[in-house]
């Protein structure tokens, strides 16, 4: 078996990948975005979380999951007793895609072309971090990780899949989906299932 590169070398390679992302003006969403948002977390994280794309606050801060969806994720991680500092958190698409509306910037879903153009960065993050498992949050992450635009969240959720690179993957909802649900029993149930999916992935990661 191939021996993994030492931690320092992988950390340097991750920093170089980030620099390449930030300098890449050919990416389809680079021009309208404030900046690219690279993944965050230790290079030897056993669990990697993958979201869709940075939102408005992430675009301004340059860090993943720091806005409303990030606050919900933080609360769910606390319930699951998972320390975010031990996770590697990233997105399928590294720039905020939006539609300007007055002074507001409305989130737009990345299309299959966007997902494909940013996919090499995601695959290289996985190759460098070598997590024991990747958790896709939402169908965009699932499509980016599998490289299959036809997969659905209900088709992926509940089982462990093996990515082409050999890394196991599980899937759950995107935290922003939970934010959009009306308050009540249904939302509480969906939230509890999300926390359970986080627990399952963390248990797999060990
Ligand atoms: N939604 C995402 O998918 N990623 C973020 O970083 C923030 C919101």
CSV table of N, CA, C and O and ligand atoms in Angstrom, one decimal, residues 37 50-59 63-70 84 89-93 107 137 174-176, ligand 1:
chain,number,residue,atom,x,y,z
A,37,UNK,N,-14.0,30.4,-1.2
A,37,UNK,CA,-14.1,29.9,0.2
A,37,UNK,C,-13.6,28.5,0.1
A,37,UNK,O,-14.2,27.6,-0.4
A,50,UNK,N,-19.2,18.1,3.7
A,50,UNK,CA,-19.3,18.8,2.4
A,50,UNK,C,-20.6,19.4,2.2
A,50,UNK,O,-21.7,18.7,2.2
A,51,UNK,N,-20.7,20.7,2.1
A,51,UNK,CA,-21.9,21.5,1.8
A,51,UNK,C,-22.0,21.8,0.3
A,51,UNK,O,-21.4,21.1,-0.5
A,52,UNK,N,-22.9,22.7,0.0
A,52,UNK,CA,-23.1,23.1,-1.4
A,52,UNK,C,-22.2,24.1,-1.9
A,52,UNK,O,-21.3,23.9,-2.8
A,53,UNK,N,-22.3,25.3,-1.4
A,53,UNK,CA,-21.5,26.5,-1.8
A,53,UNK,C,-21.6,27.5,-0.7
A,53,UNK,O,-22.5,27.5,0.1
A,54,UNK,N,-20.6,28.4,-0.7
A,54,UNK,CA,-20.7,29.5,0.3
A,54,UNK,C,-21.9,30.3,0.1
A,54,UNK,O,-22.4,30.5,-1.0
A,55,UNK,N,-22.5,30.8,1.2
A,55,UNK,CA,-23.6,31.7,1.1
A,55,UNK,C,-23.1,33.2,1.3
A,55,UNK,O,-21.9,33.4,1.2
A,56,UNK,N,-24.0,34.1,1.5
A,56,UNK,CA,-23.7,35.5,1.5
A,56,UNK,C,-22.6,35.8,2.6
A,56,UNK,O,-21.6,36.5,2.3
A,57,UNK,N,-22.8,35.3,3.8
A,57,UNK,CA,-21.9,35.6,4.9
A,57,UNK,C,-20.5,34.9,4.7
A,57,UNK,O,-19.5,35.5,5.0
A,58,UNK,N,-20.6,33.7,4.2
A,58,UNK,CA,-19.3,32.9,3.9
A,58,UNK,C,-18.5,33.7,2.8
A,58,UNK,O,-17.3,33.7,2.9
A,59,UNK,N,-19.2,34.2,1.8
A,59,UNK,CA,-18.6,34.9,0.7
A,59,UNK,C,-17.8,36.1,1.3
A,59,UNK,O,-16.7,36.4,0.8
A,63,UNK,N,-14.8,32.0,4.9
A,63,UNK,CA,-14.8,30.7,5.7
A,63,UNK,C,-16.2,30.0,5.5
A,63,UNK,O,-17.2,30.7,5.4
A,64,UNK,N,-16.1,28.7,5.4
A,64,UNK,CA,-17.3,27.9,5.2
A,64,UNK,C,-18.2,27.9,6.4
A,64,UNK,O,-17.8,27.9,7.6
A,65,UNK,N,-19.5,27.9,6.2
A,65,UNK,CA,-20.5,27.6,7.2
A,65,UNK,C,-20.4,28.5,8.5
A,65,UNK,O,-20.2,28.1,9.6
A,66,UNK,N,-20.4,29.9,8.2
A,66,UNK,CA,-20.4,30.8,9.3
A,66,UNK,C,-21.7,31.6,9.3
A,66,UNK,O,-21.9,32.4,10.3
A,67,UNK,N,-22.6,31.5,8.4
A,67,UNK,CA,-23.8,32.2,8.3
A,67,UNK,C,-24.9,31.4,9.0
A,67,UNK,O,-24.6,30.6,9.9
A,68,UNK,N,-26.2,31.7,8.7
A,68,UNK,CA,-27.3,31.0,9.3
A,68,UNK,C,-27.2,29.4,9.3
A,68,UNK,O,-27.5,28.8,10.3
A,69,UNK,N,-26.9,28.9,8.1
A,69,UNK,CA,-26.8,27.4,8.0
A,69,UNK,C,-25.6,26.9,8.9
A,69,UNK,O,-25.7,25.9,9.5
A,70,UNK,N,-24.6,27.7,9.0
A,70,UNK,CA,-23.5,27.3,9.8
A,70,UNK,C,-23.8,27.3,11.3
A,70,UNK,O,-23.4,26.5,12.0
A,84,UNK,N,-16.3,20.6,16.3
A,84,UNK,CA,-16.1,21.1,14.9
A,84,UNK,C,-14.6,21.3,14.6
A,84,UNK,O,-14.2,21.2,13.5
A,89,UNK,N,-14.3,20.9,7.1
A,89,UNK,CA,-15.6,21.4,6.5
A,89,UNK,C,-15.3,22.1,5.2
A,89,UNK,O,-14.5,23.1,5.2
A,90,UNK,N,-16.0,21.7,4.2
A,90,UNK,CA,-15.8,22.3,2.9
A,90,UNK,C,-17.1,22.3,2.1
A,90,UNK,O,-18.2,21.9,2.5
A,91,UNK,N,-17.0,22.8,0.8
A,91,UNK,CA,-18.2,22.9,-0.1
A,91,UNK,C,-17.9,22.3,-1.4
A,91,UNK,O,-16.7,22.3,-1.8
A,92,UNK,N,-18.9,21.9,-2.1
A,92,UNK,CA,-18.7,21.3,-3.5
A,92,UNK,C,-18.3,22.4,-4.4
A,92,UNK,O,-17.4,22.2,-5.3
A,93,UNK,N,-18.9,23.6,-4.3
A,93,UNK,CA,-18.6,24.7,-5.1
A,93,UNK,C,-18.0,25.8,-4.2
A,93,UNK,O,-18.5,26.0,-3.1
A,107,UNK,N,-29.4,33.6,-3.1
A,107,UNK,CA,-28.7,32.4,-3.4
A,107,UNK,C,-29.3,31.7,-4.7
A,107,UNK,O,-30.5,31.7,-4.9
A,137,UNK,N,-23.7,16.9,2.7
A,137,UNK,CA,-24.9,17.6,3.2
A,137,UNK,C,-25.7,18.2,2.0
A,137,UNK,O,-25.2,19.2,1.5
A,174,UNK,N,-29.1,19.1,3.8
A,174,UNK,CA,-28.3,20.4,3.9
A,174,UNK,C,-28.9,21.1,5.1
A,174,UNK,O,-30.2,21.2,5.2
A,175,UNK,N,-28.1,21.7,6.0
A,175,UNK,CA,-28.7,22.4,7.1
A,175,UNK,C,-29.7,23.6,6.7
A,175,UNK,O,-30.6,23.9,7.4
A,176,UNK,N,-29.4,24.2,5.5
A,176,UNK,CA,-30.3,25.3,5.1
A,176,UNK,C,-31.7,24.7,4.8
A,176,UNK,O,-32.7,25.5,5.0
B,1,LIG,N1,-24.3,26.7,2.8
B,1,LIG,C1,-23.3,25.8,2.3
B,1,LIG,O1,-23.6,24.9,1.6
B,1,LIG,N2,-22.1,26.1,2.6
B,1,LIG,C2,-21.7,27.1,3.4
B,1,LIG,O2,-20.5,27.3,3.6
B,1,LIG,C3,-22.7,28.0,3.9
B,1,LIG,C4,-24.0,27.7,3.6
